[in-house]
Amino acid sequence: MKKLFLLVFCLNLHLYVRPQTAVGPVPSEKQLAWQEAPFYLFMHFGPNTFTDLEWGKGSENEEVFNPTALDCRQWCRIAKDAGAAGIIITAKHHDGFCLWPSAYSNHTVAQSKWKNGKGDVLKELSEACRESGLSLGLYLSPWDRNHPAYGTPAYNDVFINMMKEVVHNYGPFFEFWWDGANGEGPNGKKQIYDWHRFEETLRDIAPNTMVFSDIGPDIRWVGNENGMAGMTNWNLLDTAGFHRGIGAPPNDTLNQGNVNGKNWIPAECDVSIRPGWFYHPSEDSLVKSPETLFGIYLKSVGRGANLILNVPPDRRGLISASDSAALMGFAHYRIASFFNNLIINQNAVIFWKGENITGILGDGNGDFNLGGNFRKEAMEILFERPTAMNCIFLKEEVAFGQRVRSFSIELYQGDSLVYKKEYTTMGHHRLVSFPGCYANRILIKIKDAKAEPILNGLGVYLIPEQVVEK
Ligand code: FUL
């Protein structure tokens, strides 16, 4: 279970291509690495957990924060078993409460009763993540409904000092989450955020951290909170003239990216396992089922975005049994589905066909070269006998740019066409699913691409029928 992703990638065919030059913007090394570990957990935890609110007012007494049995090792065990690569925690949500004893606020764990004010959630979590090999990320809300300096230029220094404090004491972080929300502070004023300095500071003190916001710089918001990336999903985005928060590009642009966008800014899908972001006892019966979670996975990771799944600790400071059970069921589905690449298991043979035959893949160990004249050419996968299938995995080598604009899949049983569909964008991780059928021949045609497409991963699977896209 722990090696889930390694396993998935190992079982996909890796098809080598000749040296290439980049087409359009390409990912940085850290973006590439981030896209290779596409599933991790979000944890919303703080005073709201105890007051049953989603947006705390900032005026809550610090004493409300008092988990009775907080255990970050339990969080990490569950995250690992769920196949997650890391955890991103709300170190500070809009209510301003800090889960670490910040020197720049009087609204923190140090003022709470928890562990007589000696507790430090970030310390405990960073140690537990390190022990279990999980990456740690932080959500630090710029909007602060408690801080007395909020709404004045001095608050920008507070926020910068807090970033320095957490990076220094609990880093490194694989990701830093800047929420775009910007409401009033305790004095009724809104803050003019100094994004330029925020970004400069973080780049300076944490150059390897991936920075999320509506418009990047490294990761963009996907434009909804349902966990769904666009069927068309470009990793490219134009940001000139746009701002974080209400000045961001329209949601459908964030959802699909820009086909000729100037920057490589991949999408991240944030969604909660429950209706709310924070734990509410009344939502214990509303935890998403493993099937729903797997369906979300197909529409996020399966469309080339990363998935950050929120699993909020409860008032004890533990992941509740219902959330944990749903996560384990979700992990089981992924393992059972992607363990068995039918191409390998059934000894299928793959050919690349076209006017210029440029290579035969044989049993999947051969070189793979699509040649310059790719249009209307097809990759052909031949099985010895009709085989039950309902999901195909395709992977573009995006280090050289995202190239494929559209492709089609055709499935045949003997001479009969049993399924056909056209898709837009392939990207670095594309899972297309369809109603299960028996086929002994698959044709994958690249219909349109910006340049010679480079594919370096291919898989054919039989996944639970109830989650396939109809
Ligand atoms: C939003 C916030 O306002 C929600 O409370 C939550 O944290 C979500 C992930 O981001 O902008």
Coordinates of C-alpha atoms and ligand atoms in Angstrom, one line a residue:
M1 CA 0.0 0.0 0.0
K2 CA 2.8 2.4 0.9
K3 CA 4.5 2.1 -2.4
L4 CA 1.3 2.7 -4.3
F5 CA 2.5 5.4 -6.6
L6 CA 5.9 3.8 -7.3
L7 CA 4.0 0.7 -8.2
V8 CA 1.6 2.5 -10.5
F9 CA 4.4 4.2 -12.4
C10 CA 6.6 1.1 -12.6
L11 CA 3.9 -0.9 -14.2
N12 CA 3.3 1.6 -16.9
L13 CA 5.3 1.2 -20.0
H14 CA 8.1 3.7 -20.2
L15 CA 8.8 4.4 -23.8
Y16 CA 12.0 6.1 -24.7
V17 CA 12.1 8.9 -27.3
R18 CA 14.9 10.6 -29.1
P19 CA 16.3 13.9 -27.8
Q20 CA 13.8 16.8 -28.1
T21 CA 13.7 20.5 -27.9
A22 CA 11.1 22.2 -25.7
V23 CA 7.9 23.6 -27.2
G24 CA 6.3 26.5 -25.2
P25 CA 6.8 26.9 -21.4
V26 CA 8.1 23.9 -19.6
P27 CA 7.9 22.9 -15.9
S28 CA 10.7 23.7 -13.5
E29 CA 12.4 20.7 -11.8
K30 CA 10.4 21.2 -8.7
Q31 CA 7.2 21.5 -10.6
L32 CA 8.0 18.2 -12.4
A33 CA 8.7 16.5 -9.1
W34 CA 5.5 17.9 -7.5
Q35 CA 3.5 16.6 -10.5
E36 CA 4.9 13.1 -10.0
A37 CA 3.4 12.9 -6.4
P38 CA -0.1 14.1 -7.2
F39 CA -2.1 13.1 -4.2
Y40 CA -1.8 14.5 -0.6
L41 CA -4.0 15.5 2.3
F42 CA -5.2 18.9 3.5
M43 CA -6.0 19.3 7.2
H44 CA -8.2 22.2 8.4
F45 CA -7.7 22.4 12.2
G46 CA -8.0 25.2 14.7
P47 CA -10.6 27.0 16.9
N48 CA -13.3 26.4 14.2
T49 CA -12.9 22.6 15.0
F50 CA -14.3 23.4 18.5
T51 CA -16.8 26.2 17.7
D52 CA -18.4 24.5 14.8
L53 CA -17.7 27.4 12.4
E54 CA -16.1 27.5 9.0
W55 CA -14.9 31.0 9.2
G56 CA -14.0 31.9 12.8
K57 CA -14.5 35.6 13.7
G58 CA -11.1 36.0 15.2
S59 CA -12.6 37.1 18.5
E60 CA -12.8 33.5 19.9
N61 CA -11.2 32.9 23.3
E62 CA -7.9 31.0 22.7
E63 CA -9.1 28.6 25.4
V64 CA -11.6 27.0 23.0
F65 CA -8.6 25.3 21.3
N66 CA -8.1 22.2 23.5
P67 CA -7.8 18.9 21.7
T68 CA -8.0 16.1 24.2
A69 CA -5.8 13.5 22.5
L70 CA -3.9 15.1 19.6
D71 CA -1.6 12.7 17.9
C72 CA 0.1 13.8 14.7
R73 CA 1.6 10.3 14.3
Q74 CA -2.0 9.0 13.8
W75 CA -2.5 11.5 11.1
C76 CA 0.7 10.4 9.4
R77 CA -0.1 6.7 9.7
I78 CA -3.4 7.2 8.0
A79 CA -2.0 9.5 5.3
K80 CA 0.7 6.9 4.5
D81 CA -1.8 4.1 4.4
A82 CA -4.0 6.2 2.1
G83 CA -1.1 6.5 -0.3
A84 CA -0.8 10.3 0.2
A85 CA 2.6 12.0 -0.4
G86 CA 2.2 14.6 2.3
I87 CA 0.0 16.8 4.5
I88 CA -0.7 20.5 4.2
I89 CA -2.1 22.0 7.4
T90 CA -3.9 25.3 8.1
A91 CA -1.2 26.8 10.3
K92 CA -3.3 29.9 10.4
H93 CA -6.8 30.2 9.0
H94 CA -8.8 33.4 8.5
D95 CA -9.5 33.7 12.3
G96 CA -5.8 34.4 12.8
F97 CA -5.2 31.6 15.4
C98 CA -1.7 30.2 15.0
L99 CA -1.1 26.5 15.5
W100 CA 2.4 27.4 16.6
P101 CA 3.5 29.8 19.4
S102 CA 4.2 32.7 17.1
A103 CA 6.2 35.7 18.4
Y104 CA 4.1 37.9 16.1
S105 CA 0.6 37.2 17.5
N106 CA -1.2 36.9 20.8
H107 CA -3.8 34.6 19.4
T108 CA -1.9 31.2 19.3
V109 CA -1.5 27.8 21.0
A110 CA 0.6 29.5 23.6
Q111 CA -2.5 31.4 24.9
S112 CA -4.6 28.3 24.9
K113 CA -5.1 25.8 27.7
W114 CA -3.9 22.9 25.5
K115 CA -0.8 21.5 27.2
N116 CA -0.8 24.5 29.5
G117 CA 0.1 26.8 26.6
K118 CA 3.3 24.7 25.9
G119 CA 1.9 22.8 22.9
D120 CA 3.0 23.3 19.3
V121 CA 1.0 21.5 16.6
L122 CA 3.5 22.5 13.8
K123 CA 6.4 21.0 15.8
E124 CA 4.6 17.8 16.5
L125 CA 3.4 17.5 12.9
S126 CA 6.8 18.3 11.3
E127 CA 8.4 15.6 13.5
A128 CA 5.8 13.0 12.7
C129 CA 6.0 13.8 8.9
R130 CA 9.8 13.5 9.0
E131 CA 9.6 10.2 10.8
S132 CA 7.1 8.7 8.4
G133 CA 8.7 10.1 5.2
L134 CA 5.8 12.4 4.4
S135 CA 6.2 15.9 3.0
L136 CA 4.8 18.8 5.0
G137 CA 3.1 21.9 3.5
L138 CA 1.5 24.9 5.1
Y139 CA -1.6 27.0 4.6
L140 CA -1.1 30.4 6.0
S141 CA -4.0 32.7 5.5
P142 CA -3.1 36.3 4.6
W143 CA -6.6 37.3 5.8
D144 CA -6.5 37.6 9.5
R145 CA -9.6 38.6 11.4
N146 CA -7.8 38.8 14.7
H147 CA -4.5 40.6 14.2
P148 CA -4.6 44.3 15.5
A149 CA -2.3 45.4 12.7
Y150 CA -4.5 43.9 9.9
G151 CA -5.6 46.7 7.6
T152 CA -2.4 48.7 8.0
P153 CA 1.0 48.4 6.2
A154 CA 2.5 47.0 9.4
Y155 CA 0.5 43.8 8.9
N156 CA 2.5 43.0 5.7
D157 CA 5.6 42.9 8.0
V158 CA 3.7 40.6 10.4
F159 CA 2.8 38.2 7.6
I160 CA 6.4 38.2 6.3
N161 CA 7.8 37.6 9.8
M162 CA 5.4 34.7 10.3
M163 CA 6.5 33.1 7.0
K164 CA 10.1 33.5 8.1
E165 CA 9.3 32.1 11.5
V166 CA 7.6 28.9 10.2
V167 CA 10.1 28.2 7.4
H168 CA 12.9 28.6 9.9
N169 CA 11.4 26.5 12.7
Y170 CA 9.4 23.8 10.9
G171 CA 10.6 23.8 7.2
P172 CA 11.3 22.6 4.6
F173 CA 7.9 22.7 3.1
F174 CA 7.0 21.1 -0.1
E175 CA 4.1 23.5 -0.7
F176 CA 3.0 26.9 0.7
W177 CA -0.7 27.7 0.3
W178 CA -1.8 31.4 -0.1
D179 CA -5.6 31.7 0.2
G180 CA -7.0 34.4 -2.0
A181 CA -9.7 35.4 0.5
N182 CA -9.4 39.1 1.7
G183 CA -12.0 40.3 4.1
E184 CA -12.1 42.8 6.9
G185 CA -9.9 42.6 10.0
P186 CA -10.9 43.4 13.6
N187 CA -10.8 47.2 12.8
G188 CA -13.2 46.8 9.9
K189 CA -10.4 47.5 7.3
K190 CA -9.2 45.4 4.5
Q191 CA -5.6 44.7 3.9
I192 CA -3.7 45.7 0.8
Y193 CA -1.4 42.7 0.6
D194 CA 2.2 43.3 -0.5
W195 CA 2.2 40.2 -2.7
H196 CA 5.4 41.3 -4.3
R197 CA 7.3 41.2 -1.0
F198 CA 5.5 38.1 0.1
E199 CA 6.7 36.3 -3.0
E200 CA 10.2 37.7 -2.9
T201 CA 10.6 36.6 0.7
L202 CA 9.4 33.1 0.2
R203 CA 11.5 32.6 -2.9
D204 CA 14.5 33.9 -0.9
I205 CA 14.0 31.7 2.2
A206 CA 12.4 28.7 0.6
P207 CA 13.4 28.4 -3.1
N208 CA 12.4 24.8 -3.3
T209 CA 8.9 25.3 -1.9
M210 CA 6.0 25.2 -4.4
V211 CA 3.9 28.2 -4.0
F212 CA 0.1 27.9 -4.5
S213 CA -2.4 30.7 -5.1
D214 CA -5.2 31.5 -7.5
I215 CA -2.5 32.4 -10.1
G216 CA 0.6 30.7 -8.9
P217 CA 3.5 31.4 -9.2
D218 CA 4.0 27.6 -9.1
I219 CA 0.5 26.1 -8.7
R220 CA -2.8 27.5 -9.7
W221 CA -6.2 27.0 -8.1
V222 CA -8.5 24.8 -10.3
G223 CA -11.4 27.2 -10.1
N224 CA -13.8 25.1 -8.0
E225 CA -13.8 23.2 -4.7
N226 CA -15.3 20.0 -6.0
G227 CA -12.0 18.4 -7.0
M228 CA -12.5 18.6 -10.7
A229 CA -10.0 19.7 -13.3
G230 CA -11.2 20.6 -16.8
M231 CA -11.6 17.8 -19.4
T232 CA -9.3 20.1 -21.3
N233 CA -6.5 21.0 -18.9
W234 CA -3.5 23.0 -20.0
N235 CA -0.7 23.4 -17.6
L236 CA -0.2 26.9 -19.1
L237 CA -1.7 30.1 -17.7
D238 CA -1.6 33.8 -18.6
T239 CA -1.3 35.8 -15.5
A240 CA -0.4 39.3 -16.8
G241 CA -3.1 41.8 -15.6
F242 CA -4.6 39.4 -13.1
H243 CA -4.3 39.3 -9.3
R244 CA -4.9 36.9 -6.5
G245 CA -8.5 36.9 -5.0
I246 CA -11.2 38.8 -6.8
G247 CA -8.8 39.9 -9.6
A248 CA -8.1 36.3 -10.6
P249 CA -8.9 34.9 -14.1
P250 CA -12.4 33.5 -14.5
N251 CA -12.9 30.1 -12.9
D252 CA -13.3 28.3 -16.2
T253 CA -9.9 29.6 -17.3
L254 CA -8.3 28.4 -14.0
N255 CA -10.1 25.1 -14.6
Q256 CA -8.8 24.6 -18.2
G257 CA -5.7 26.8 -18.4
N258 CA -4.7 28.7 -21.5
V259 CA -3.7 26.7 -24.6
N260 CA -1.0 29.2 -25.4
G261 CA -0.4 30.5 -21.9
K262 CA 2.9 32.1 -21.1
N263 CA 3.6 30.4 -17.8
W264 CA 3.8 26.8 -16.7
I265 CA 1.3 26.8 -13.7
P266 CA -0.4 23.4 -13.2
A267 CA -3.7 23.1 -11.4
E268 CA -4.3 21.7 -8.0
C269 CA -7.8 20.4 -7.0
D270 CA -8.8 21.1 -3.4
V271 CA -11.8 19.3 -2.1
S272 CA -13.0 18.1 1.3
I273 CA -13.9 14.5 2.3
R274 CA -16.8 16.2 4.2
P275 CA -19.2 19.0 3.2
G276 CA -17.2 21.5 5.4
W277 CA -13.4 22.2 5.5
F278 CA -13.4 22.0 9.3
Y279 CA -14.6 19.0 11.4
H280 CA -18.3 19.2 12.4
P281 CA -19.8 16.3 14.4
S282 CA -23.1 16.8 12.4
E283 CA -21.2 15.8 9.2
D284 CA -20.0 12.4 10.5
S285 CA -22.6 10.7 8.4
L286 CA -21.7 12.8 5.3
V287 CA -18.2 11.6 4.7
K288 CA -17.6 10.9 1.0
S289 CA -17.6 7.2 0.0
P290 CA -14.5 5.4 -1.4
E291 CA -16.3 5.3 -4.8
T292 CA -16.9 9.1 -4.7
L293 CA -13.3 9.7 -3.8
F294 CA -12.1 7.5 -6.6
G295 CA -14.4 9.3 -9.0
I296 CA -12.8 12.6 -7.9
Y297 CA -9.3 11.1 -8.4
L298 CA -10.2 10.3 -12.0
K299 CA -11.4 13.8 -12.6
S300 CA -8.4 15.5 -10.9
V301 CA -5.2 13.4 -11.1
G302 CA -6.7 11.6 -14.1
R303 CA -6.9 15.0 -15.9
G304 CA -3.3 16.0 -15.1
A305 CA -4.0 18.0 -11.9
N306 CA -2.8 17.3 -8.4
L307 CA -5.4 16.4 -5.7
I308 CA -5.3 17.8 -2.2
L309 CA -8.0 16.0 -0.2
N310 CA -9.1 17.7 3.0
V311 CA -9.4 15.3 6.0
P312 CA -10.0 17.5 9.1
P313 CA -8.9 16.2 12.5
D314 CA -11.8 16.1 15.1
R315 CA -12.0 17.7 18.6
R316 CA -9.8 15.0 20.0
G317 CA -7.1 16.0 17.5
L318 CA -7.5 12.7 15.7
I319 CA -8.7 11.6 12.2
S320 CA -12.1 10.1 12.9
A321 CA -12.9 6.5 12.2
S322 CA -15.4 7.3 9.4
D323 CA -12.8 9.5 7.5
S324 CA -10.1 6.9 7.9
A325 CA -12.3 4.1 6.7
A326 CA -13.2 6.1 3.6
L327 CA -9.6 6.8 2.9
M328 CA -8.6 3.2 3.2
G329 CA -11.4 2.1 0.9
F330 CA -10.2 4.8 -1.6
A331 CA -6.6 3.5 -1.4
H332 CA -7.8 -0.1 -1.9
Y333 CA -9.6 0.9 -5.1
R334 CA -6.6 2.6 -6.5
I335 CA -4.3 -0.3 -5.7
A336 CA -6.7 -3.0 -7.0
S337 CA -7.3 -0.9 -10.2
F338 CA -3.8 0.1 -11.2
F339 CA -1.9 -2.9 -10.0
N340 CA -2.8 -4.9 -13.0
N341 CA -1.7 -3.2 -16.3
L342 CA -3.4 -5.4 -18.8
I343 CA -0.9 -4.7 -21.5
I344 CA 1.8 -6.4 -19.5
N345 CA -0.5 -9.0 -17.8
Q346 CA -2.0 -10.1 -21.1
N347 CA 1.2 -9.8 -23.2
A348 CA -0.4 -7.3 -25.5
V349 CA 1.7 -6.1 -28.5
I350 CA 2.0 -2.4 -29.4
F351 CA 2.6 -0.9 -32.8
W352 CA 3.0 2.7 -34.0
K353 CA 1.5 3.0 -37.4
G354 CA 1.3 5.7 -40.0
E355 CA 2.5 6.8 -43.5
N356 CA 6.0 6.6 -42.2
I357 CA 6.4 3.6 -40.0
T358 CA 9.0 4.8 -37.5
G359 CA 9.2 2.0 -35.0
I360 CA 7.6 -1.1 -33.6
L361 CA 7.2 -1.3 -29.9
G362 CA 7.1 -5.1 -29.8
D363 CA 6.3 -6.2 -26.3
G364 CA 6.6 -2.8 -24.8
N365 CA 10.4 -2.9 -24.3
G366 CA 11.3 -1.2 -27.6
D367 CA 12.0 2.4 -28.3
F368 CA 9.1 4.6 -29.0
N369 CA 9.4 7.3 -31.7
L370 CA 6.4 9.0 -33.0
G371 CA 8.2 10.5 -36.0
G372 CA 7.6 14.0 -37.3
N373 CA 4.5 13.3 -39.3
F374 CA 2.3 12.2 -36.5
R375 CA -1.1 13.4 -37.6
K376 CA -3.8 10.7 -38.1
E377 CA -1.2 8.1 -37.1
A378 CA -2.3 5.7 -34.5
M379 CA -0.8 3.6 -31.8
E380 CA -2.2 0.2 -31.9
I381 CA -2.4 -2.2 -29.0
L382 CA -3.3 -5.8 -29.9
F383 CA -4.4 -8.3 -27.3
E384 CA -4.4 -12.1 -28.1
R385 CA -8.1 -12.3 -27.1
P386 CA -11.0 -10.0 -26.2
T387 CA -10.1 -8.5 -22.8
A388 CA -12.4 -6.7 -20.4
M389 CA -11.2 -3.1 -19.9
N390 CA -12.6 0.4 -19.0
C391 CA -9.7 2.7 -18.4
I392 CA -6.6 3.8 -20.3
F393 CA -3.6 5.7 -18.9
L394 CA -1.6 8.0 -21.1
K395 CA 1.4 10.1 -20.2
E396 CA 3.1 12.8 -22.1
E397 CA 6.7 13.7 -21.4
V398 CA 5.9 17.2 -20.3
A399 CA 9.5 18.2 -19.6
F400 CA 9.5 19.1 -23.3
G401 CA 6.2 21.0 -23.1
Q402 CA 2.6 19.9 -23.2
R403 CA 1.9 19.2 -26.8
V404 CA -1.1 17.1 -27.5
R405 CA -4.3 19.2 -28.2
S406 CA -6.5 16.2 -29.0
F407 CA -6.5 12.5 -29.5
S408 CA -9.1 9.7 -30.0
I409 CA -9.5 6.2 -28.6
E410 CA -11.2 3.4 -30.6
L411 CA -11.8 0.0 -29.2
Y412 CA -12.5 -3.0 -31.4
Q413 CA -13.7 -6.5 -30.8
G414 CA -12.6 -8.3 -34.0
D415 CA -13.8 -5.9 -36.8
S416 CA -16.5 -4.3 -34.7
L417 CA -16.0 -0.9 -33.2
V418 CA -17.2 -1.2 -29.6
Y419 CA -16.2 2.3 -28.3
K420 CA -15.0 5.6 -29.8
K421 CA -14.4 9.0 -28.3
E422 CA -12.3 12.1 -28.8
Y423 CA -10.5 13.8 -26.0
T424 CA -8.7 17.1 -25.6
T425 CA -5.3 17.5 -24.0
M426 CA -3.3 14.5 -22.7
G427 CA -0.7 16.0 -20.3
H428 CA 1.5 14.2 -17.8
H429 CA -1.1 12.0 -16.3
R430 CA -4.3 11.2 -18.3
L431 CA -6.8 8.5 -17.2
V432 CA -9.7 8.1 -19.6
S433 CA -12.4 5.8 -18.4
F434 CA -15.4 4.4 -20.3
P435 CA -18.2 1.8 -19.8
G436 CA -16.5 -1.6 -19.6
C437 CA -16.2 -3.6 -22.8
Y438 CA -14.3 -6.5 -24.3
A439 CA -11.8 -5.4 -26.9
N440 CA -8.8 -7.1 -28.5
R441 CA -7.6 -4.0 -30.4
I442 CA -7.1 -0.4 -29.2
L443 CA -6.3 2.5 -31.6
I444 CA -5.0 5.7 -30.0
K445 CA -4.8 8.5 -32.6
I446 CA -3.1 11.8 -32.0
K447 CA -5.5 14.2 -33.8
D448 CA -3.7 17.5 -33.2
A449 CA -0.6 18.5 -31.4
K450 CA 1.7 21.6 -31.1
A451 CA 4.7 19.5 -32.1
E452 CA 5.8 15.9 -32.3
P453 CA 4.1 14.3 -29.3
I454 CA 6.2 12.4 -26.8
L455 CA 4.4 9.7 -24.9
N456 CA 6.2 7.9 -22.1
G457 CA 3.6 6.0 -20.2
L458 CA 0.7 3.7 -21.2
G459 CA -1.6 1.5 -19.3
V460 CA -4.8 -0.4 -19.8
Y461 CA -6.9 -1.3 -16.8
L462 CA -10.1 -2.7 -15.5
I463 CA -11.3 -0.4 -12.7
P464 CA -14.5 -0.5 -10.6
E465 CA -17.3 0.0 -13.1
Q466 CA -19.3 2.3 -10.9
V467 CA -16.7 5.0 -11.1
V468 CA -16.1 5.2 -14.8
E469 CA -17.1 8.3 -16.8
K470 CA -20.3 7.6 -18.7
Ligands
FUL1 C1 -11.1 29.0 1.0 C2 -11.3 29.3 2.5 O1 -12.1 30.5 2.6 C3 -11.9 28.1 3.1 O2 -12.3 28.3 4.4 C4 -10.9 26.9 2.9 O3 -9.8 27.2 3.7 C5 -10.6 26.8 1.5 C6 -9.6 25.7 1.2 O4 -10.1 27.9 0.9 O5 -10.7 30.1 0.3

